[in-house]
Short mmCIF file of C-alpha atoms and ligand atoms in Angstrom, two decimals:
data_model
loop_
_atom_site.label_atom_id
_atom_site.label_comp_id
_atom_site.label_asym_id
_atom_site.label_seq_id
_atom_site.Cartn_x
_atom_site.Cartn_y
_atom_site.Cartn_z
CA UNK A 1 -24.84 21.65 18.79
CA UNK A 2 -24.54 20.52 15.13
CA UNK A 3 -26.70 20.34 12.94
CA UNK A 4 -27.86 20.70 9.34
CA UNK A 5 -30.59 23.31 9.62
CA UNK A 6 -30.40 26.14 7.89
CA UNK A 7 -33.16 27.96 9.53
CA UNK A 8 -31.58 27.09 12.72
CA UNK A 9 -28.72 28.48 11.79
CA UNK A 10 -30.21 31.83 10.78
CA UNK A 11 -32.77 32.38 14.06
CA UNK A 12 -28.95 31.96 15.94
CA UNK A 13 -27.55 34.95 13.70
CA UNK A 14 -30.79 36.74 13.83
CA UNK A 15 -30.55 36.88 17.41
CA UNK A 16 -27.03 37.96 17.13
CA UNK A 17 -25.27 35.44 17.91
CA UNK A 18 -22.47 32.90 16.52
CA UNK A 19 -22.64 30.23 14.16
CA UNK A 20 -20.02 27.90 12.31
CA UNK A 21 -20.58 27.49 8.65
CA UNK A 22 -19.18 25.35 5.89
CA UNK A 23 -17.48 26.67 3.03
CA UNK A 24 -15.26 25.02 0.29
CA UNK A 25 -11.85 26.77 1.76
CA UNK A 26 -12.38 26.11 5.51
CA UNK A 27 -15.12 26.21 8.34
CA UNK A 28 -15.91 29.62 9.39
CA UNK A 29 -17.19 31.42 12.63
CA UNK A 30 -19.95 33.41 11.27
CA UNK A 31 -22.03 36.57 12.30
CA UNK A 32 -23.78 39.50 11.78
CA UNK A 33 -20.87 41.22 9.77
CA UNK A 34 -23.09 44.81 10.27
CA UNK A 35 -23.44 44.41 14.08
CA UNK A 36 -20.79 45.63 16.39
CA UNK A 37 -21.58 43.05 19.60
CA UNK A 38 -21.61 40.13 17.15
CA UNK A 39 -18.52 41.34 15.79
CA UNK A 40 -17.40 41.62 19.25
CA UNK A 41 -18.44 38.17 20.01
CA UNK A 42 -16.15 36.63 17.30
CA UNK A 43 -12.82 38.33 18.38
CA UNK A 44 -13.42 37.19 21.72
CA UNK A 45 -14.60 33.10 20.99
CA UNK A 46 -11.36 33.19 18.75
CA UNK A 47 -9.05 34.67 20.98
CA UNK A 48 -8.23 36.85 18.15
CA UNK A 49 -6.19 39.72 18.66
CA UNK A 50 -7.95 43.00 17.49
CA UNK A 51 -6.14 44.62 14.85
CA UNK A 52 -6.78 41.21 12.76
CA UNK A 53 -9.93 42.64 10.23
CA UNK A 54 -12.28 39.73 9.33
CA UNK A 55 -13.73 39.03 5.70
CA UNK A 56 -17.44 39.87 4.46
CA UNK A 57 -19.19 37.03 3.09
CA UNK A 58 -22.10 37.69 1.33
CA UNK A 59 -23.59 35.61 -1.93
CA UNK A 60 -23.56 37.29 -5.23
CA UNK A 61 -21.31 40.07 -6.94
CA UNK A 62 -24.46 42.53 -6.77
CA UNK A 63 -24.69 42.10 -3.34
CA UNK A 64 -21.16 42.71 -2.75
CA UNK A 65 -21.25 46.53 -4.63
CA UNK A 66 -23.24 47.29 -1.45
CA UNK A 67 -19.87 47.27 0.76
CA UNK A 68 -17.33 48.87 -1.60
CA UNK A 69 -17.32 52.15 -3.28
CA UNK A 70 -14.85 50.99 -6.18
CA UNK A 71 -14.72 47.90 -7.50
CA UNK A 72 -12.22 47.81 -10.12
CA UNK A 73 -13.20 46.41 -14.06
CA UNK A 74 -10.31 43.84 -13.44
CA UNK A 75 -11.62 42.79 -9.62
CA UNK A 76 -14.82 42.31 -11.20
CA UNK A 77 -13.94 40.19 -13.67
CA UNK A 78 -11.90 37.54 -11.24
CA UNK A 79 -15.15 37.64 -8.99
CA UNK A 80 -17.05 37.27 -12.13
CA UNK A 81 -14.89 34.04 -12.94
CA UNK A 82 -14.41 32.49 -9.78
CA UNK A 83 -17.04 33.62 -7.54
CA UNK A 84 -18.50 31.79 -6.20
CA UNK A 85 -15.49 30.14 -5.08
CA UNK A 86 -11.88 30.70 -2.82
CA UNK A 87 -10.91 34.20 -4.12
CA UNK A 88 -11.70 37.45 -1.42
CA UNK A 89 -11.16 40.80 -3.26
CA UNK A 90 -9.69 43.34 -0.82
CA UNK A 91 -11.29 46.69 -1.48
CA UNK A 92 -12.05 49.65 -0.46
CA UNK A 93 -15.38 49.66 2.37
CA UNK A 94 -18.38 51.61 2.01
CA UNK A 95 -20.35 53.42 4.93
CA UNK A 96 -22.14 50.46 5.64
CA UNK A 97 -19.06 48.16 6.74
CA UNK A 98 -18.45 49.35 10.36
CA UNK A 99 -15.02 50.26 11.28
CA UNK A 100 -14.46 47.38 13.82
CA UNK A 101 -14.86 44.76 11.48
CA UNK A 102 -11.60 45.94 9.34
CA UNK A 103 -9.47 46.66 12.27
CA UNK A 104 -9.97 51.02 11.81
CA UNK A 105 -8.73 50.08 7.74
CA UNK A 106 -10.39 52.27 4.92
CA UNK A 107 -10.71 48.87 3.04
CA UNK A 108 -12.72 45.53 3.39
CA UNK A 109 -11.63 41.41 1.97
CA UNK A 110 -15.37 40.37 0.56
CA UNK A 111 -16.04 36.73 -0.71
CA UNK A 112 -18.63 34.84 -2.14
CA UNK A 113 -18.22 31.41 -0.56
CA UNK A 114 -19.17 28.27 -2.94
CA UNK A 115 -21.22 26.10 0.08
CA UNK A 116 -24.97 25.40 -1.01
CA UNK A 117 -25.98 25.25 2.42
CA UNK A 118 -24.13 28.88 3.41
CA UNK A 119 -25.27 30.37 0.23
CA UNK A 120 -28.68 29.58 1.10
CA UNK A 121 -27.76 31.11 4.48
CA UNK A 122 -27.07 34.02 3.38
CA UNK A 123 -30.06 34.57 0.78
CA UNK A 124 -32.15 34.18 3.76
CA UNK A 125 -30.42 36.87 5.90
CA UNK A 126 -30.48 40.70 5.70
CA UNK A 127 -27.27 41.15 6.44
CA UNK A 128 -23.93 39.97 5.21
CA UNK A 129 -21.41 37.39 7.66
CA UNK A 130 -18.52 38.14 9.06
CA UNK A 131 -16.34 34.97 8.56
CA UNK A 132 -13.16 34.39 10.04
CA UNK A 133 -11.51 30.68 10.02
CA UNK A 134 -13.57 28.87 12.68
CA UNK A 135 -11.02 27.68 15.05
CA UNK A 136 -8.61 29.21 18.24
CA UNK A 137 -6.26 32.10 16.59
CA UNK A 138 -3.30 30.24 15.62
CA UNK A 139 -4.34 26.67 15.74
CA UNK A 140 -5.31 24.69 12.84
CA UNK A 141 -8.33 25.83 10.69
CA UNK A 142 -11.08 23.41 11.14
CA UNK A 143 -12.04 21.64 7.76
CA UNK A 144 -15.10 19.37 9.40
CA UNK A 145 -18.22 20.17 11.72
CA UNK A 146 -16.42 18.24 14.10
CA UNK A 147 -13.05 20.14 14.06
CA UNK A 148 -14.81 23.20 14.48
CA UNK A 149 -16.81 21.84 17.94
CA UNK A 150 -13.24 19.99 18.91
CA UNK A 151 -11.74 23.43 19.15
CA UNK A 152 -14.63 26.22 19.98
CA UNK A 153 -18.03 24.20 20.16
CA UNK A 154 -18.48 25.01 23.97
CA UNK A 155 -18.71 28.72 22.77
CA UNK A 156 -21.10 29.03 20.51
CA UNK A 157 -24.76 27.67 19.94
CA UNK A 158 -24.78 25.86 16.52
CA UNK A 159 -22.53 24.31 13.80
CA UNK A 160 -24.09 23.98 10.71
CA UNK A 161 -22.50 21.07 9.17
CA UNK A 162 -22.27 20.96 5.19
CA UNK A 163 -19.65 17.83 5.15
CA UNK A 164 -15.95 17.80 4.71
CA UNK A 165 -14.59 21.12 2.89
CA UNK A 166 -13.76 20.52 -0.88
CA UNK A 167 -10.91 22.52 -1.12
CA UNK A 168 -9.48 22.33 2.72
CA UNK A 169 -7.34 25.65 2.45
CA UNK A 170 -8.07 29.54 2.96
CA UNK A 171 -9.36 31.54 -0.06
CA UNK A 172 -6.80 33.37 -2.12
CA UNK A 173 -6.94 37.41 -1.18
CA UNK A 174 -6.43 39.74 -3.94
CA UNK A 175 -5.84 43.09 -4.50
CA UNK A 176 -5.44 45.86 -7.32
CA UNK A 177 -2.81 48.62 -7.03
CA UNK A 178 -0.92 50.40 -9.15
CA UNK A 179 -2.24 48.05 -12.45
CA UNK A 180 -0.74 45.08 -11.01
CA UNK A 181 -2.89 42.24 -9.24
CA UNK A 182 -1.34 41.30 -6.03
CA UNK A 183 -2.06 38.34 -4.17
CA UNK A 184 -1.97 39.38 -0.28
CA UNK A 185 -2.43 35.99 0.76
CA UNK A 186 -1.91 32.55 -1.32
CA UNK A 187 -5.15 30.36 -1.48
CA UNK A 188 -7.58 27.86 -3.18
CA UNK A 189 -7.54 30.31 -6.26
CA UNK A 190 -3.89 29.86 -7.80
CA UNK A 191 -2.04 32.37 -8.99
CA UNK A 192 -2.04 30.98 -12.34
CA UNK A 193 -5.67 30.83 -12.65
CA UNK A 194 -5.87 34.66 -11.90
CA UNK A 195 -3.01 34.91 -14.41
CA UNK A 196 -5.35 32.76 -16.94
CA UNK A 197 -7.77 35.53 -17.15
CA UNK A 198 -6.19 38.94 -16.40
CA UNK A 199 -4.33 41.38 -18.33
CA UNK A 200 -2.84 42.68 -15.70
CA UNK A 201 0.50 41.03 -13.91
CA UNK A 202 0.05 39.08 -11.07
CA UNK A 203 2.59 39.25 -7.91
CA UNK A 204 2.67 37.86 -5.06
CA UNK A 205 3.45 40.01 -2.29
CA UNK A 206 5.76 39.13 0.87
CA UNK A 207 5.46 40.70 4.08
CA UNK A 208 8.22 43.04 3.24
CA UNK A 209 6.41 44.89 0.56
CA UNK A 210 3.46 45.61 2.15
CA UNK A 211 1.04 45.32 5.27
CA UNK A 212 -0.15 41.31 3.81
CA UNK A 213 -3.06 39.91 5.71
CA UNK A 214 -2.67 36.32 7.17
CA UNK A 215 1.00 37.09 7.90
CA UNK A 216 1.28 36.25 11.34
CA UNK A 217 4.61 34.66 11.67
CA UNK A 218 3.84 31.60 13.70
CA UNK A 219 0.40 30.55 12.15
CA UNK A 220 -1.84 27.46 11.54
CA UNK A 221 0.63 25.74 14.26
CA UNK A 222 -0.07 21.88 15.45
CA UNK A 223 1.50 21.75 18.85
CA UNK A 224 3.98 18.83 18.53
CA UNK A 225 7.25 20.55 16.46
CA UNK A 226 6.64 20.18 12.84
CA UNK A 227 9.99 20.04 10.95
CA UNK A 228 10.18 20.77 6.95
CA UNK A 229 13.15 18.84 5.27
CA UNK A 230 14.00 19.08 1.34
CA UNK A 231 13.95 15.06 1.24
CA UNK A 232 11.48 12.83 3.40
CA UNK A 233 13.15 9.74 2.42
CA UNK A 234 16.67 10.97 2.96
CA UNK A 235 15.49 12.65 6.31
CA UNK A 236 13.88 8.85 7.48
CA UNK A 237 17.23 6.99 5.98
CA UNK A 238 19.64 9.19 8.35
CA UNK A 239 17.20 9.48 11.11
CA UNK A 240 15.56 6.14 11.52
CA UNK A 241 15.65 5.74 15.25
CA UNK A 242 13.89 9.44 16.12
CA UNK A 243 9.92 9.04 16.93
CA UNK A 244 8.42 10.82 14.35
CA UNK A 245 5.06 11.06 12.43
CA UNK A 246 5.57 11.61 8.44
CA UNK A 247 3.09 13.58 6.48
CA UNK A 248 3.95 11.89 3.40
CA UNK A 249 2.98 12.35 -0.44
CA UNK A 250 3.10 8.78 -1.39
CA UNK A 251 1.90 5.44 0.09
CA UNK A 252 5.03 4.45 1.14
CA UNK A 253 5.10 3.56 4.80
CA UNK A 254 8.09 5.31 6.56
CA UNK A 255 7.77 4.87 10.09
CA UNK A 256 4.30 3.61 12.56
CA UNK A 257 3.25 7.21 12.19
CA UNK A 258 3.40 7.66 8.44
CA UNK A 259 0.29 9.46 7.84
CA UNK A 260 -0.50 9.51 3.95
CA UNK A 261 -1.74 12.95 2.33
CA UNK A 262 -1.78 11.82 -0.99
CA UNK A 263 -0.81 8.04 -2.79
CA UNK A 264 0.72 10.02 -6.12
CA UNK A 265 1.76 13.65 -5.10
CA UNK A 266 -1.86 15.16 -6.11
CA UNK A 267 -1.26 18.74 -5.27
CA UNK A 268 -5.72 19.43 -4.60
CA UNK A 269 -5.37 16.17 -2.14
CA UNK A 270 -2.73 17.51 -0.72
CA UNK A 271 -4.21 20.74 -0.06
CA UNK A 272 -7.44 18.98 0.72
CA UNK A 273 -6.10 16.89 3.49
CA UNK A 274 -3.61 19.03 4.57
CA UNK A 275 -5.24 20.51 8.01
CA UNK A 276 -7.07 17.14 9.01
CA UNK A 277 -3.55 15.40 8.96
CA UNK A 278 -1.92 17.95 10.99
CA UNK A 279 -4.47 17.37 13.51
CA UNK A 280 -4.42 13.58 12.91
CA UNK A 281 -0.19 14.15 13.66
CA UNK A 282 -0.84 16.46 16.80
CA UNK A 283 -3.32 13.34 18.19
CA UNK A 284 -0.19 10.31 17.22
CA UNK A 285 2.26 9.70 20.46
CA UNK A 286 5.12 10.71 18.46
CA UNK A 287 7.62 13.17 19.43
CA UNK A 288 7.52 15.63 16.51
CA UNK A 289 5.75 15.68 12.68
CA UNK A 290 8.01 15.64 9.74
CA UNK A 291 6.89 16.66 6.42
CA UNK A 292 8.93 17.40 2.84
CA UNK A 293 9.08 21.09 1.55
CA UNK A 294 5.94 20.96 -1.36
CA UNK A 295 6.65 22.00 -5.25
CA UNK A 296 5.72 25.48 -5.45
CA UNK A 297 3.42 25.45 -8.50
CA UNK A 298 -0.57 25.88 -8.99
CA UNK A 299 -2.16 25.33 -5.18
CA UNK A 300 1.08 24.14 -4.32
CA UNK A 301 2.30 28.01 -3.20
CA UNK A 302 -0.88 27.82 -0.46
CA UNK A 303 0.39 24.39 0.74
CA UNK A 304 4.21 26.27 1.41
CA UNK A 305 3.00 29.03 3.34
CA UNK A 306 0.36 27.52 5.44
CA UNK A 307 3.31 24.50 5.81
CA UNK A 308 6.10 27.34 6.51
CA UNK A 309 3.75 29.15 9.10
CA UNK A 310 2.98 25.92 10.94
CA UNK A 311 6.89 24.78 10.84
CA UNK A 312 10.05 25.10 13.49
CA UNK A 313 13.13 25.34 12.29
CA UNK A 314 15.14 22.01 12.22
CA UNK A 315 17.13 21.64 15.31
CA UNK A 316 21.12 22.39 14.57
CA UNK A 317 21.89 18.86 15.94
CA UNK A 318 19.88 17.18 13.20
CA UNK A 319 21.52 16.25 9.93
CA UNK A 320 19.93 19.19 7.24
CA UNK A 321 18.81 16.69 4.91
O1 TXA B 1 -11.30 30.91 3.10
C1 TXA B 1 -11.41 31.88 3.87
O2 TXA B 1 -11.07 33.03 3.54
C2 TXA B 1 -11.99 31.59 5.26
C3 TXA B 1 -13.45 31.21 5.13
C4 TXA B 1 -14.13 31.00 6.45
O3 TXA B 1 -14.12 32.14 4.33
N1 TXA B 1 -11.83 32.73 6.11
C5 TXA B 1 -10.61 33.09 6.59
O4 TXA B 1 -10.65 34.16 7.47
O5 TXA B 1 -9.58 32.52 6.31
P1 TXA B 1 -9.45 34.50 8.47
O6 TXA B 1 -9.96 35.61 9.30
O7 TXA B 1 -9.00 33.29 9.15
O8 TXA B 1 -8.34 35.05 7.51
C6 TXA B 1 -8.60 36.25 6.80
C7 TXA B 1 -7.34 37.02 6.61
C8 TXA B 1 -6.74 37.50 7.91
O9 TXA B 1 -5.37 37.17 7.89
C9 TXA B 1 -6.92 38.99 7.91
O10 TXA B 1 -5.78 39.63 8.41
C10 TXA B 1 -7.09 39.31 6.45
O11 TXA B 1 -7.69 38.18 5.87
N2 TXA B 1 -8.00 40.45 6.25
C11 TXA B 1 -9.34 40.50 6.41
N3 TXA B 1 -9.79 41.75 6.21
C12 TXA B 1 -8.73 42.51 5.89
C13 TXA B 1 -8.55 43.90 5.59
N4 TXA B 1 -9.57 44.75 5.57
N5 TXA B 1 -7.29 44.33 5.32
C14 TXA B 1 -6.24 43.47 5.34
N6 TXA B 1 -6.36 42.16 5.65
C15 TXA B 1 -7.57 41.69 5.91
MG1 MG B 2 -7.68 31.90 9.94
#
C-alpha cells in the first residue's frame, strides 16, 4: 500500500517489518537497521546478494556517534556541512551495528537523509534504518512511490510516499584514510563541494585501488541495450534508420522516441530525471536507448558512472561515432 502516514509507517517497522521511504537521493527499502530478521528481510525482497553491506540512516550527527567509535574531525565537518543531505561517511562500526548489516566488515556507510517525512520517521523510532536503494538488485533505483511498488510493492506492506526525489541519484560515500578524503562512490554531494570545505585532498577512487562500494560492474541496468556515444547528433545523422529511443540533453527532437532529460544541458535535471527516463526508455517499443557520454564536472561524475554501469558496449558493426 502507499501512503503518507508516518505513524503507519513506523507500527510496520516496529513490528519488524519493511517499509519504502523517500529520501532526496533515491527511494529506499527501510528497516530495523539493529534487528537481524529485518535485516534478513531486506536482502531477500531485493534479491541482493549477501556480501553487499547496507547504509545506516539515522537523523542527526549525535545520533550517528552511537554507531562509530571514530569519527574523524574532517568526517565531522562534511556531515556537519551537508548533513542532512546525499553524503554517507564510511566509518568504522561500533558494538551496536550487528555484523550482518556490513557484510562481516569492521566498518559501517551512515547518512542523515534530507526527507521531512523520513526524518520525522526516524525521530519517532528507537532504532536507526537500514536503507538500501528500494528497487530489484541491479535494476533501476526507484525515484517515485510508484517506482518503488512497480518493482517490489507485492513484497512489502507500506510505501510511504514523500513525492518525487529532489536530487534523483545515490548519496556520495566518503571515506578518510591516510589524510586524503576518498570518495568510494560518486553521488548527489560533488566532489567539488567536499573539496570547497576540506583541507584535506579529495580522490576519487576506482575499483582498482580499493574494495569501492556500489561497484558492481553491470549496475542500475534498463533491460533494452543502452548504448553511450561521444556525439548524439552525429550518432542519429549516420544511423537514422535504427529504432532507437534518445535520452537527450536538449529539446531537440531526434527520432519518435526522443525522450528529453533536460531543454539546456542542466547537469541537477539531468541527474534529477535521469532514472525515471531510463524507465520511461525501457517502457518505449524501441529496439535499444541511446544516450551521449555526460561532461564530467560537479554532479556530472555521478551521472557517468551510474550511465557507464547501466551501458553495453556499442556493437562493432555500428559506426563509433
Ligand atoms: O542515496 C543513498 O545512499 C540510498 C538512499 C536510500 O539512502 N541508498 C543506497 O543504498 O544507495 P544501496 O544499498 O543501494 O547502495 C549503498 C552502497 C552499496 O554499493 C554498498 O556496497 C555500499 O554502499 N556500502 C554500504 N555499507 C558499506 C560498508 N560497510 N562497506 C563498504 N561499502 C558499503
Ligand atoms: Mg542501490
Amino acid at each position: 500500500m502507499i501512503g503518507k502516514s508516518v505513524e503507519q509507517a513506523a507500527k510496520h517497522l516496529l513490528q519488524g517489518d519493511l517499509v519504502g521511504i523517500p529520501t532526496e537521493s533515491v527511494y529506499g527499502l527501510a528497516g530495523n537497521a539493529l534487528n537481524l530478521e529485518a535485516i534478513a528481510k531486506i536482502y531477500s525482497v531485493k534479491d541482493r546478494p549477501q556480501f553487499n553491506p547496507l547504509i545506516l540512516h539515522t537523523h542527526s550527527l549525535d545520533t550517528a556517534f552511537q554507531y562509530t567509535t571514530q569519527l574523524s574531525t574532517e568526517l565531522t565537518t562534511l556531515a556537519d556541512a551537508y548533513w542532512p543531505g546525499s553524503l554517507s561517511l564510511l566509518v568504522p562500526k561500533s558494538d551496536l551495528v550487528p555484523d550482518v548489516l556490513t557484510a562481516g566488515s569492521p566498518d559501517v556507510v551512515i547518512r542523515v537523509p534530507h526527507h521531512t517525512m523520513t526524518l520525522d520517521l526516524l525521530k519517532s523510532l528507537p532504532f536507526p534504518l537500514a536503507a538500501p536503494s528500494a528497487n530489484i538488485s541491479n535494476t533501476v533505483s526507484p525515484t517515485t512511490a510508484n517506482h518503488v511498488a512497480e518493482g517490489i510493492g507485492n513484497r512489502i506492506p507500506y510505501i510511504l510516499d514523500g513525492g518525487a526525489c529532489a536530487i534523483g541519484i545515490e548519496s556520495t560515500i566518503v571515506t578518510e584514510r591516510n589524510n586524503e578524503l576518498l570518495v568510494l562512490r560518486e553521488g548527489g554531494i560533488s566532489q567539488e563541494m567536499i573539496q570547497a570545505i576540506s583541507s584535506l585532498p579529495v580522490r576519487s577512487v576506482k575499483n582498482s585501488d580499493m574494495k569501492a562500494p556500489g561497484q558492481l560492474k553491470k549496475h542500475y541496468a534498463t533491460r533494452k541495450p543502452l548504448y553511450i556515444v561521444p556525439d548524439i547528433e552525429h550518432f542519429y545523422q549516420t544511423h537514422p534508420t535504427l529504432n532507437i529511443c534518445y535520452l537527450s540533453y536538449s529539446d531537440r527532437v531526434l527520432s519518435q522516441h526522443t525522450i528529453c532529460l533536460s531543454k539546456s544541458y542542466n547537469l541537477s535535471e539531468i541527474a534529477n530525471s535521469l532514472f525515471s527516463c531510463m524507465r520511461k526508455a525501457d517502457n518505449t517499443t524501441a529496439d535499444c536507448i541511446v544516450i551521449e557520454q555526460i561532461k564530467t564536472q560537479g554532479i556530472g561524475r555521478a551521472i557517468a558512472d551510474r550511465l557507464h554501469r547501466a551501458s553495453t558496449p556499442l556493437p562493432d558493426s555500428w559506426e563509433k561515432s
